[in-house]
Tab-separated table of C-alpha atoms in Angstrom:
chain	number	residue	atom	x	y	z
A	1	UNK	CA	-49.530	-24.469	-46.617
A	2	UNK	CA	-47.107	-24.240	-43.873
A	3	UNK	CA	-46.890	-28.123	-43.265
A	4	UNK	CA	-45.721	-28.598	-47.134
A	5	UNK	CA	-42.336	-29.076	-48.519
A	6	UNK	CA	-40.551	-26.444	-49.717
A	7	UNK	CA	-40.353	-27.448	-53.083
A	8	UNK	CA	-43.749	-28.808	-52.796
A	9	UNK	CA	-44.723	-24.486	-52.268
A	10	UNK	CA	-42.441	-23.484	-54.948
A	11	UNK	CA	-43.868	-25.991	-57.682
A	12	UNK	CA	-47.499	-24.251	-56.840
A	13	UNK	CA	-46.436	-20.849	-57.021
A	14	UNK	CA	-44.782	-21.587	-60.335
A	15	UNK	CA	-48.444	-21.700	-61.942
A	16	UNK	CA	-48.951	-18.035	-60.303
A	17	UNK	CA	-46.647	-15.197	-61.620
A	18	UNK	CA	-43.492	-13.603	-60.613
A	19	UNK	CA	-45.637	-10.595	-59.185
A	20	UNK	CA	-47.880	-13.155	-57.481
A	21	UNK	CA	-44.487	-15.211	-56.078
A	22	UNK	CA	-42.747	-11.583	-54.588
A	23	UNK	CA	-46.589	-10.551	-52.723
A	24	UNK	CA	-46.867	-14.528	-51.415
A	25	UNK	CA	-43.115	-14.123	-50.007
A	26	UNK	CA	-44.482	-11.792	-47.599
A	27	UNK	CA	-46.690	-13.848	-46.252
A	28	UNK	CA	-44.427	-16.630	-43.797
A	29	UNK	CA	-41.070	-17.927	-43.482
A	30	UNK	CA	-42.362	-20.659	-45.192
A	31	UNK	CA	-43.319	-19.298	-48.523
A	32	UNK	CA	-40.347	-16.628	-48.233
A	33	UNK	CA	-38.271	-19.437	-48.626
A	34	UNK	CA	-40.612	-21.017	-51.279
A	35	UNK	CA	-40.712	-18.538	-53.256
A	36	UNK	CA	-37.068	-17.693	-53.544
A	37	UNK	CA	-36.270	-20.869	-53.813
A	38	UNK	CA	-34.444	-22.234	-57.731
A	39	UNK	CA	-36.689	-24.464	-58.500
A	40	UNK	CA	-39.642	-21.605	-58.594
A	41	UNK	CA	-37.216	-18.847	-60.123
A	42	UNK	CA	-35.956	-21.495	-62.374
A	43	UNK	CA	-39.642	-21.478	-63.712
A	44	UNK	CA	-40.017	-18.342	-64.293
A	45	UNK	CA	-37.175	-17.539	-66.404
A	46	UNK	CA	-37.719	-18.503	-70.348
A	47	UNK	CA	-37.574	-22.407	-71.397
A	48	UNK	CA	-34.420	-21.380	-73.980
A	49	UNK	CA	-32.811	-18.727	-71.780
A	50	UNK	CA	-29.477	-20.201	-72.091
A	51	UNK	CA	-29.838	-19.598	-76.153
A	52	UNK	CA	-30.978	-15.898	-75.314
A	53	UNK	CA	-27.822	-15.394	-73.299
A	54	UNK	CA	-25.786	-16.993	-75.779
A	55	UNK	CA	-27.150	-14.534	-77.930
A	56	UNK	CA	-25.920	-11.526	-75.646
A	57	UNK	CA	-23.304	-8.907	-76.381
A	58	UNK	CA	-22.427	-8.310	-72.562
A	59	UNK	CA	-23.026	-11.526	-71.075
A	60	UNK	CA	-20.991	-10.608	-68.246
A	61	UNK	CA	-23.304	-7.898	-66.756
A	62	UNK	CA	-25.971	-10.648	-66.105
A	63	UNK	CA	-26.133	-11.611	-62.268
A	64	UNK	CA	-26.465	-15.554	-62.567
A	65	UNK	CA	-25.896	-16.289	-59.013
A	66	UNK	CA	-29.031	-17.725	-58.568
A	67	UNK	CA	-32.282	-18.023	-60.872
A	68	UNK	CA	-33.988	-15.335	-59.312
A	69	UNK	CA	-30.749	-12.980	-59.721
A	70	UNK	CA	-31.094	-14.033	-63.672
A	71	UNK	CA	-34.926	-13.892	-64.093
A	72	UNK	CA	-34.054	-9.972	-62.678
A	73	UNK	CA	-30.986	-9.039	-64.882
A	74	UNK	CA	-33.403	-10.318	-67.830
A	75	UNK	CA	-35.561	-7.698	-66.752
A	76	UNK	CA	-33.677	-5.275	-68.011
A	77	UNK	CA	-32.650	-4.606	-71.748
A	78	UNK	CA	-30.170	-7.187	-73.179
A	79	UNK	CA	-28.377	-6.536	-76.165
A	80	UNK	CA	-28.220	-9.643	-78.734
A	81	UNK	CA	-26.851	-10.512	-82.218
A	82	UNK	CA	-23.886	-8.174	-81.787
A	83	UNK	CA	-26.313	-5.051	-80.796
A	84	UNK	CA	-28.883	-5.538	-83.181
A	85	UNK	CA	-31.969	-7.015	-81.151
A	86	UNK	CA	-32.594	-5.821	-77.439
A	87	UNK	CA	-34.613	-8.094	-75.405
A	88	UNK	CA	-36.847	-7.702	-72.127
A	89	UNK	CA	-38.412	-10.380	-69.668
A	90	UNK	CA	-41.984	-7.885	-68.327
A	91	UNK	CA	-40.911	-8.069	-64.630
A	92	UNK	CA	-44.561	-8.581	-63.322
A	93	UNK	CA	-45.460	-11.780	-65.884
A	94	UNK	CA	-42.108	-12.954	-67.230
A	95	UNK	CA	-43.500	-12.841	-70.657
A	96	UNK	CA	-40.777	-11.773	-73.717
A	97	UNK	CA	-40.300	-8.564	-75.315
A	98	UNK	CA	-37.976	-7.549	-78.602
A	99	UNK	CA	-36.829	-4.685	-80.096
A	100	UNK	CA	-35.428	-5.161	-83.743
A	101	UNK	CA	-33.128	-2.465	-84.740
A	102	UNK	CA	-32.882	-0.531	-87.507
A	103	UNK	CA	-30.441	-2.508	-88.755
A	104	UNK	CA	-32.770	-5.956	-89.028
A	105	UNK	CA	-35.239	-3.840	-90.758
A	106	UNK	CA	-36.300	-4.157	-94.257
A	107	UNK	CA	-36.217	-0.293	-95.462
A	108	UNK	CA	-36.304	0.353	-99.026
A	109	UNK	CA	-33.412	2.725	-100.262
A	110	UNK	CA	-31.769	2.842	-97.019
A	111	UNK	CA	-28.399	1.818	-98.500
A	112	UNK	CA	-28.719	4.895	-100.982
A	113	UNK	CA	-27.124	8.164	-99.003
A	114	UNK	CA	-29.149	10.071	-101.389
A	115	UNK	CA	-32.449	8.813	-99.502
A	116	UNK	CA	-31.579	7.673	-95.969
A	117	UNK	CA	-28.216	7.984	-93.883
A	118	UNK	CA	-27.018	6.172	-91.089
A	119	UNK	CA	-26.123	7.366	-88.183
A	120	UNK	CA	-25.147	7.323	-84.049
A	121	UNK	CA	-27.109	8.652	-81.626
A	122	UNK	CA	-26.453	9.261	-77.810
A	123	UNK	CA	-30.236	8.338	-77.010
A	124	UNK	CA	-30.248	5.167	-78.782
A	125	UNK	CA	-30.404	1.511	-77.035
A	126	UNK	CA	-28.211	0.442	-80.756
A	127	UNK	CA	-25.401	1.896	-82.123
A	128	UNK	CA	-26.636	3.076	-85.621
A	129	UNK	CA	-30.754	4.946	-86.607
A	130	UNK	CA	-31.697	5.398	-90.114
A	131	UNK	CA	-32.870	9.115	-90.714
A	132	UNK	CA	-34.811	9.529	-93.522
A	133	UNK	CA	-33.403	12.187	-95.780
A	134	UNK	CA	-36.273	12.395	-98.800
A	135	UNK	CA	-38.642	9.333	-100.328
A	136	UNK	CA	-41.987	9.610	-102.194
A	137	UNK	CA	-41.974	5.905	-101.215
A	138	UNK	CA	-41.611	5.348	-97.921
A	139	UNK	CA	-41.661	1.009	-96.959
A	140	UNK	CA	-40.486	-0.071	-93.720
A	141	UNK	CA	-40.801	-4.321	-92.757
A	142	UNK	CA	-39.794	-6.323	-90.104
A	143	UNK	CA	-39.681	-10.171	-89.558
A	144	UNK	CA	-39.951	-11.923	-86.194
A	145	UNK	CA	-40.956	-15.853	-85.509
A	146	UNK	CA	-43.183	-16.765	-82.838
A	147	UNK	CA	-40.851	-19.464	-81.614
A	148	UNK	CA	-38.574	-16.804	-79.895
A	149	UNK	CA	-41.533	-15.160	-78.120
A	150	UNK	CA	-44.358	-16.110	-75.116
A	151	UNK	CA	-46.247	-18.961	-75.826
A	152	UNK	CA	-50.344	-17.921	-75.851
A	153	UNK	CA	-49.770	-14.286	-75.563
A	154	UNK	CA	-51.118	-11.514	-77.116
A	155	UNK	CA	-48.216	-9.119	-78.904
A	156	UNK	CA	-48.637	-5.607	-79.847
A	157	UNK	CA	-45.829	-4.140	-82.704
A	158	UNK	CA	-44.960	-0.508	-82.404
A	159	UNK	CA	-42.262	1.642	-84.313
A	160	UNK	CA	-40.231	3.545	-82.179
A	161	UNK	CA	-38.929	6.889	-84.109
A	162	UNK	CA	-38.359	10.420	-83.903
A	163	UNK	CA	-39.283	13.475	-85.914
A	164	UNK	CA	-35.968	15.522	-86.519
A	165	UNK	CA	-36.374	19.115	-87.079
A	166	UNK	CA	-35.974	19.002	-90.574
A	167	UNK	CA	-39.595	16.783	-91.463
A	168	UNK	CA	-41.846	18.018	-93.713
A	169	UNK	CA	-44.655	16.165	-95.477
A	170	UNK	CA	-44.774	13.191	-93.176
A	171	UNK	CA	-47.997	14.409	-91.700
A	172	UNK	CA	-49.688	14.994	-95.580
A	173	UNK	CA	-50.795	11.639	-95.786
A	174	UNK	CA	-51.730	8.242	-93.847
A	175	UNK	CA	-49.456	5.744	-94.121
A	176	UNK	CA	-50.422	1.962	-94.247
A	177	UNK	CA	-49.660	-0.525	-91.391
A	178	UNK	CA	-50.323	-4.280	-91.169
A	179	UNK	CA	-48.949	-7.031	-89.219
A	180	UNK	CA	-49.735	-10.708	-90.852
A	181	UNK	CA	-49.151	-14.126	-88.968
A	182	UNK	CA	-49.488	-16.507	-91.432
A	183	UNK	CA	-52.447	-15.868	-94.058
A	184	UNK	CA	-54.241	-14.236	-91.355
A	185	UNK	CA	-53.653	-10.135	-91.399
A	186	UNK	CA	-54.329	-7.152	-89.821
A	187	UNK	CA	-54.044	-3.653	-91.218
A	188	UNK	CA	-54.802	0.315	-90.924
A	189	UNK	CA	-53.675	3.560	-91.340
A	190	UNK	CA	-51.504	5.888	-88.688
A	191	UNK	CA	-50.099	9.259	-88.966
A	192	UNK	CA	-46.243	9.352	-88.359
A	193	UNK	CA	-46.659	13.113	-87.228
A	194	UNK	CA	-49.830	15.759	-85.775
A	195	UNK	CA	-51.453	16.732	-88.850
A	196	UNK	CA	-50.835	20.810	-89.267
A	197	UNK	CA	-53.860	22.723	-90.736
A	198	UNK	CA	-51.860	25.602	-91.093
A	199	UNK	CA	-49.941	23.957	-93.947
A	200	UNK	CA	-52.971	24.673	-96.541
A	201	UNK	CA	-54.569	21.379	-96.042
A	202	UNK	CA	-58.716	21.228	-96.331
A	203	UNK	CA	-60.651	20.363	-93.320
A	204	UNK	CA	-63.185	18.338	-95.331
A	205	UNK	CA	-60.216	16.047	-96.927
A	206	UNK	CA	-58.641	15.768	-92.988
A	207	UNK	CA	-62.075	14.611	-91.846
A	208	UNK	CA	-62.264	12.387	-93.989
A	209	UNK	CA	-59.248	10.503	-93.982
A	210	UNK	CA	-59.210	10.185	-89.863
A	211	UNK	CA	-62.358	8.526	-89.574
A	212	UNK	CA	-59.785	5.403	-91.045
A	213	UNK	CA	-56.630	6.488	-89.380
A	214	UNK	CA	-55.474	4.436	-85.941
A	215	UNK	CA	-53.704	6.716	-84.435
A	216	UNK	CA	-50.755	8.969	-83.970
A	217	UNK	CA	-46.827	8.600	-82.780
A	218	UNK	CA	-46.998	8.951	-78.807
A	219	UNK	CA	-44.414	9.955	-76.570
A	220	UNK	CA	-42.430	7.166	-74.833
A	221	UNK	CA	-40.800	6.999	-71.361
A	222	UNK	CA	-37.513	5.784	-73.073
A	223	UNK	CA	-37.874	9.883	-74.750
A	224	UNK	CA	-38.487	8.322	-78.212
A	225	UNK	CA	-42.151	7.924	-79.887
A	226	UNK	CA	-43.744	4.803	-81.378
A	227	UNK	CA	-46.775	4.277	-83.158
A	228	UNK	CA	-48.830	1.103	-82.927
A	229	UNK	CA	-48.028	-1.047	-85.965
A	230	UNK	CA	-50.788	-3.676	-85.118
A	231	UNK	CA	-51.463	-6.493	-82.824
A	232	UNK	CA	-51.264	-9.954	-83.396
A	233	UNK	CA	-51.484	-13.722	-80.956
A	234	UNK	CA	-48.521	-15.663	-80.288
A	235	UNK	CA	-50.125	-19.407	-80.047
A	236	UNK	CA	-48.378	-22.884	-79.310
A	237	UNK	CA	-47.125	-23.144	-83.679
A	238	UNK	CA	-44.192	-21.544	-84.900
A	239	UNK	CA	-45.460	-19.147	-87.220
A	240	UNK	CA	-43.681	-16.255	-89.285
A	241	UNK	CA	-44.347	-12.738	-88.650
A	242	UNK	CA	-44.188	-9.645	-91.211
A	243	UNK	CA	-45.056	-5.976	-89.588
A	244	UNK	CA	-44.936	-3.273	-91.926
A	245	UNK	CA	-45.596	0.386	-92.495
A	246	UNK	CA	-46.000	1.679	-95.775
A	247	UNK	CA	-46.547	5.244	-97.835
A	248	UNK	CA	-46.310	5.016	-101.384
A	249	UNK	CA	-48.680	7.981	-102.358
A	250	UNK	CA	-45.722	9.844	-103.924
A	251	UNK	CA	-45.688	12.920	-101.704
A	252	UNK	CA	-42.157	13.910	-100.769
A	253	UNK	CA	-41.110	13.410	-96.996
A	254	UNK	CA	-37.880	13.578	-94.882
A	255	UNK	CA	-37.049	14.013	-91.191
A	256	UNK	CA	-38.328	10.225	-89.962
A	257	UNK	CA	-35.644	8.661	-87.403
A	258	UNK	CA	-36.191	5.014	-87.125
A	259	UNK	CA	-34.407	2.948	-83.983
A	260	UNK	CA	-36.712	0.097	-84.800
A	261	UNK	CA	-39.643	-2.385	-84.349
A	262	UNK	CA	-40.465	-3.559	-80.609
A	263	UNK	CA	-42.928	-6.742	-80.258
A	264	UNK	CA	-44.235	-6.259	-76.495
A	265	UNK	CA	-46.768	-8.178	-74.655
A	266	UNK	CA	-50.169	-6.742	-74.859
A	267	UNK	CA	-52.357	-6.181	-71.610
A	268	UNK	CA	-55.599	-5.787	-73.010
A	269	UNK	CA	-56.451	-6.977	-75.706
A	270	UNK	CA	-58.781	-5.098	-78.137
């Protein structure tokens, strides 16, 4: 390996990873210089990256000295379309991540202040969450294309949300999730909040309805929660993507904080 060209080195670790590239630098002289090289970094870094930085609000925070200075600054979250979409290169693949706010989210009623208000908090990656004040009919849909994201990867959707301290009868009943590519679609139920038995609910009804329910909001690093929307794979077409979550069993409900939708690159897939 040694007696190869530099850029000879850097074109072969280009069908590794950037994980793979940082461990191999480690190595020699020779593929330290390889594999910091442009032409590898360069690689690495998405095929329409100069559209996604086009995109950005702060442009200017992005280190561009070099490829390998960009394909890191893209690591972190980047805010696009004026704050409404934050987007993530995974550090260890290079693979794309989105998070739609609020915002560029299809909620039903949430331009009525009667059902849903608008508003900033300190915690948030966007300016503005939608906090649900009272629905019976609760309808939440995002859009994304597959153009924008990984090539051959398999996505996972999630909501990221709170529970304020004013909820109540989010955890009553299942709402409906589904994410459809296409005609193909996948669905199931999840619980936005722990069910509360103390809240005069029947065990035999509860047992019931989780032998069909998902799953349940988990705790994020980021301090917010998300629930797992569905899954779906991101092949070499451009094809449209609808992810929704749905309740429309008339049961009153209030206290849901919404920052939005993220589309992530799934490890495993299931």
């Amino acid at each position: 390996m040694d007696s190869l060209p530099d850029d000879c080195v850097s074109k072969i670790l280009s069908y590794t990873s950037p994980h793979d590239a940082c461990r191999f630098s480690m190595v020699s002289s020779t593929l330290r210089s390889a594999a910091d090289s442009d032409l590898l970094w360069q690689s690495f870094c998405p095929s329409d990256y100069r559209r996604i930085l086009s995109r950005a609000l702060h442009p200017h925070t992005l280190d561009s000295s070099s490829y390998k200075h960009l394909f890191c600054s893209l690591c972190h979250p980047l805010l696009l379309d004026g704050g409404n979409m934050s987007f993530k290169l995974e550090k260890s693949s290079g693979k794309k991540s989105y998070i739609l706010s609020a915002r560029q989210l299809s909620i039903t009623w949430s331009s009525d202040p009667l059902y849903w208000c608008w508003r900033t908090v300190p915690e948030s990656r966007f300016k503005e969450v939608a906090e649900l004040r009272m629905v019976s009919w609760l309808e939440i849909r995002g859009e994304i294309w597959t153009r924008i994201l990984t090539a051959n990867t398999w996505y996972a959707v999630y909501l990221i949300m709170k529970i304020s301290h004013r909820e109540y009868g989010l955890d009553r009943v299942a709402c409906e999730v589904s994410v459809a590519v296409g005609e193909k679609v996948q669905s199931g139920k999840v619980y936005l909040c722990e069910k509360d038995e103390k809240k005069g609910k029947k065990g035999r009804v509860l047992k019931m309805e989780e032998e069909e329910v998902m799953g349940v909001a988990a705790k994020r690093e980021d301090g917010w929660m998300e629930i797992k929307v569905g899954e779906f794979f991101s092949g070499e077409n451009d094809e449209h993507v609808t992810m929704s979550l749905m309740e429309v069993g008339y049961q009153l409900k209030g206290g849901l904080v919404v920052e939005g939708i993220e589309v992530r690159p799934k490890h495993h897939h299931s």
